Amino acid sequence: PKIVSRIALKLEGAQRESYLRAEREGLARLRQKGDEVRVENILELIVRLKQICNFCPQTGQSAKLNDMRTRLQTLAAEEHRALIFSQFADDRYGARAIATALTPLRPLLYTGDLAAAQKETTIRAFKTNPVHKVLVLSLRAGGEGLNLQEASYVFHFDRWWNPAVGQQAESRSHRFGQMLPAHVYSYIC
């Protein structure tokens, strides 16, 4: 079975202030453009807000990371393994930032900018070395074509525009050969 849970979190402190400021300033810029507003302008604001929901640009604070870190510590203690997907790959808001923040759990990182040999080495290390309980993947690089039944937990740190892409990513774990229920956590702020 696949058990899907939505985790709704509230932004607090500097992260909330950054979000509200970016929203206010972004809406003001859209109003200034008037009839010249394009879809791209709106999407740019939405992406910016999604990034702030991942990590505060001023402090690095993250409501999602705080919740996930607690869950992962419990899962690792119980010998479970997890995949974490983010649509962003960078070291400020995305997969690299997540992997750095989870260093004590010895995560592996899988992003599109890795060479093919590095990708293969990373996947092999996750599959064969149980010390690595967490694999952090950029959604576009790791969301399809991989068989990762070693993980029975999937975290969507942020969500892609198309829900089918997220479901495809979940299928890296929830597939033939999976011996445990697949648990999927999807964060919403």
Short mmCIF file of C-alpha atoms in Angstrom, two decimals:
data_model
loop_
_atom_site.label_atom_id
_atom_site.label_comp_id
_atom_site.label_asym_id
_atom_site.label_seq_id
_atom_site.Cartn_x
_atom_site.Cartn_y
_atom_site.Cartn_z
CA PRO A 1 0.00 0.00 0.00
CA LYS A 2 0.87 3.67 -0.41
CA ILE A 3 -0.08 6.00 2.43
CA VAL A 4 -0.09 9.68 1.47
CA SER A 5 -0.05 12.41 4.14
CA ARG A 6 -0.19 16.15 3.64
CA ILE A 7 1.69 18.06 6.29
CA ALA A 8 0.49 21.63 6.67
CA LEU A 9 2.93 23.87 8.51
CA LYS A 10 2.83 27.53 9.50
CA LEU A 11 5.72 29.80 8.68
CA GLU A 12 7.03 31.61 11.73
CA GLY A 13 9.51 34.30 12.64
CA ALA A 14 11.86 35.60 9.97
CA GLN A 15 10.62 33.05 7.42
CA ARG A 16 7.05 34.34 7.74
CA GLU A 17 8.21 37.96 7.59
CA SER A 18 10.24 37.23 4.43
CA TYR A 19 7.25 35.54 2.82
CA LEU A 20 4.84 38.38 3.64
CA ARG A 21 7.33 41.02 2.42
CA ALA A 22 7.97 39.15 -0.86
CA GLU A 23 4.24 38.69 -1.39
CA ARG A 24 3.48 42.36 -0.69
CA GLU A 25 6.32 43.65 -2.89
CA GLY A 26 5.54 41.15 -5.65
CA LEU A 27 1.87 42.10 -5.77
CA ALA A 28 2.83 45.79 -5.86
CA ARG A 29 5.11 45.13 -8.87
CA LEU A 30 2.31 43.22 -10.62
CA ARG A 31 -0.13 46.11 -10.00
CA GLN A 32 2.42 48.60 -11.37
CA LYS A 33 2.61 46.62 -14.61
CA GLY A 34 -1.15 46.94 -15.02
CA ASP A 35 -2.28 45.57 -18.35
CA GLU A 36 1.34 44.67 -19.18
CA VAL A 37 1.35 41.82 -16.64
CA ARG A 38 2.24 38.54 -18.25
CA VAL A 39 1.83 35.00 -16.98
CA GLU A 40 5.62 34.84 -16.59
CA ASN A 41 5.49 37.70 -14.07
CA ILE A 42 2.93 35.87 -11.95
CA LEU A 43 4.82 32.58 -12.13
CA GLU A 44 8.02 34.35 -11.11
CA LEU A 45 6.31 35.59 -7.94
CA ILE A 46 4.88 32.15 -7.18
CA VAL A 47 8.33 30.53 -7.57
CA ARG A 48 9.83 33.13 -5.24
CA LEU A 49 7.17 32.44 -2.61
CA LYS A 50 7.71 28.67 -2.96
CA GLN A 51 11.43 29.17 -2.38
CA ILE A 52 10.80 31.18 0.78
CA CYS A 53 8.47 28.43 2.00
CA ASN A 54 11.50 26.12 1.74
CA PHE A 55 14.09 28.35 3.44
CA CYS A 56 14.13 31.91 4.76
CA PRO A 57 16.49 33.92 2.53
CA GLN A 58 17.80 35.92 5.51
CA THR A 59 18.27 33.24 8.18
CA GLY A 60 18.03 29.87 6.43
CA GLN A 61 15.18 29.02 8.83
CA SER A 62 12.83 26.31 7.53
CA ALA A 63 9.60 25.07 9.05
CA LYS A 64 9.66 22.15 6.61
CA LEU A 65 13.20 21.17 7.47
CA ASN A 66 12.52 21.31 11.21
CA ASP A 67 9.58 18.94 10.84
CA MET A 68 11.36 16.63 8.41
CA ARG A 69 14.53 16.42 10.49
CA THR A 70 12.54 15.12 13.46
CA ARG A 71 10.74 12.54 11.31
CA LEU A 72 13.97 11.40 9.64
CA GLN A 73 15.78 10.92 12.95
CA THR A 74 13.00 8.58 14.06
CA LEU A 75 12.94 6.75 10.73
CA ALA A 76 16.72 6.31 10.69
CA ALA A 77 16.66 4.96 14.26
CA GLU A 78 14.10 2.40 13.08
CA GLU A 79 16.33 1.49 10.09
CA HIS A 80 13.98 2.98 7.49
CA ARG A 81 15.28 4.83 4.46
CA ALA A 82 13.86 7.90 2.75
CA LEU A 83 13.83 9.81 -0.52
CA ILE A 84 13.47 13.60 -0.43
CA PHE A 85 12.40 15.42 -3.59
CA SER A 86 12.67 19.14 -4.30
CA GLN A 87 11.94 20.93 -7.56
CA PHE A 88 14.94 23.15 -6.80
CA ALA A 89 18.49 21.79 -6.91
CA ASP A 90 20.43 24.78 -5.56
CA ASP A 91 22.23 25.27 -2.25
CA ARG A 92 19.96 28.06 -1.04
CA TYR A 93 16.41 26.73 -1.47
CA GLY A 94 16.67 23.22 -2.90
CA ALA A 95 18.22 19.77 -2.79
CA ARG A 96 21.74 20.95 -1.96
CA ALA A 97 20.47 23.07 0.95
CA ILE A 98 18.45 20.13 2.26
CA ALA A 99 21.37 17.70 2.01
CA THR A 100 23.70 20.16 3.78
CA ALA A 101 21.21 20.69 6.60
CA LEU A 102 20.84 16.92 7.06
CA THR A 103 24.59 16.19 7.15
CA PRO A 104 24.41 14.25 10.45
CA LEU A 105 22.17 11.70 8.67
CA ARG A 106 24.80 11.22 5.91
CA PRO A 107 22.47 11.95 2.99
CA LEU A 108 23.39 11.36 -0.61
CA LEU A 109 22.61 13.96 -3.27
CA TYR A 110 21.30 13.29 -6.79
CA THR A 111 20.87 16.28 -9.11
CA GLY A 112 20.89 16.88 -12.82
CA ASP A 113 24.30 18.54 -12.84
CA LEU A 114 26.06 15.35 -11.70
CA ALA A 115 27.96 13.47 -14.38
CA ALA A 116 26.44 10.12 -15.40
CA ALA A 117 29.15 8.22 -13.51
CA GLN A 118 28.49 10.28 -10.34
CA LYS A 119 24.77 9.57 -10.61
CA GLU A 120 25.43 5.86 -10.95
CA THR A 121 27.82 5.89 -7.98
CA THR A 122 25.30 7.77 -5.85
CA ILE A 123 22.47 5.34 -6.61
CA ARG A 124 24.73 2.33 -6.02
CA ALA A 125 25.86 3.78 -2.66
CA PHE A 126 22.25 4.32 -1.58
CA LYS A 127 21.20 0.84 -2.61
CA THR A 128 24.14 -1.01 -1.08
CA ASN A 129 25.34 1.00 1.92
CA PRO A 130 22.75 1.07 4.72
CA VAL A 131 24.61 3.89 6.48
CA HIS A 132 22.99 6.22 3.95
CA LYS A 133 19.41 6.49 5.17
CA VAL A 134 18.49 9.51 3.04
CA LEU A 135 18.73 10.29 -0.67
CA VAL A 136 17.96 13.90 -1.63
CA LEU A 137 16.96 14.28 -5.28
CA SER A 138 16.08 17.14 -7.54
CA LEU A 139 12.69 16.26 -8.96
CA ARG A 140 13.63 16.58 -12.61
CA ALA A 141 16.79 14.48 -12.30
CA GLY A 142 15.48 11.76 -10.01
CA GLY A 143 11.73 11.78 -10.53
CA GLU A 144 11.68 9.04 -13.15
CA GLY A 145 13.64 6.06 -14.38
CA LEU A 146 15.08 5.01 -11.01
CA ASN A 147 14.22 1.94 -8.93
CA LEU A 148 14.67 2.84 -5.28
CA GLN A 149 12.64 0.25 -3.37
CA GLU A 150 15.24 0.42 -0.58
CA ALA A 151 13.37 3.52 0.64
CA SER A 152 9.89 3.14 2.04
CA TYR A 153 9.44 6.86 2.82
CA VAL A 154 9.15 9.70 0.32
CA PHE A 155 9.13 13.40 1.23
CA HIS A 156 8.00 16.10 -1.19
CA PHE A 157 9.81 19.12 0.24
CA ASP A 158 8.03 21.29 -2.31
CA ARG A 159 5.60 20.54 -5.11
CA TRP A 160 5.93 20.67 -8.87
CA TRP A 161 3.26 22.41 -10.96
CA ASN A 162 1.98 19.12 -12.36
CA PRO A 163 0.85 16.62 -9.67
CA ALA A 164 1.59 13.71 -12.03
CA VAL A 165 5.31 14.55 -11.79
CA GLY A 166 5.15 14.15 -8.02
CA GLN A 167 3.31 10.85 -8.35
CA GLN A 168 5.95 9.66 -10.80
CA ALA A 169 8.63 10.52 -8.21
CA GLU A 170 6.78 8.55 -5.53
CA SER A 171 6.88 5.57 -7.85
CA ARG A 172 10.68 5.41 -7.43
CA SER A 173 9.92 3.74 -4.09
CA HIS A 174 6.38 2.42 -4.57
CA ARG A 175 7.02 -0.28 -7.18
CA PHE A 176 7.61 -3.99 -7.65
CA GLY A 177 10.07 -5.22 -5.08
CA GLN A 178 8.93 -2.86 -2.32
CA MET A 179 8.40 -5.02 0.75
CA LEU A 180 7.03 -2.30 3.06
CA PRO A 181 4.15 0.15 2.81
CA ALA A 182 5.30 3.30 1.03
CA HIS A 183 4.71 6.44 3.11
CA VAL A 184 4.56 9.72 1.24
CA TYR A 185 4.71 13.08 3.02
CA SER A 186 3.88 16.22 1.09
CA TYR A 187 4.67 19.59 2.73
CA ILE A 188 2.41 22.60 2.41
CA CYS A 189 2.98 25.97 4.08
#
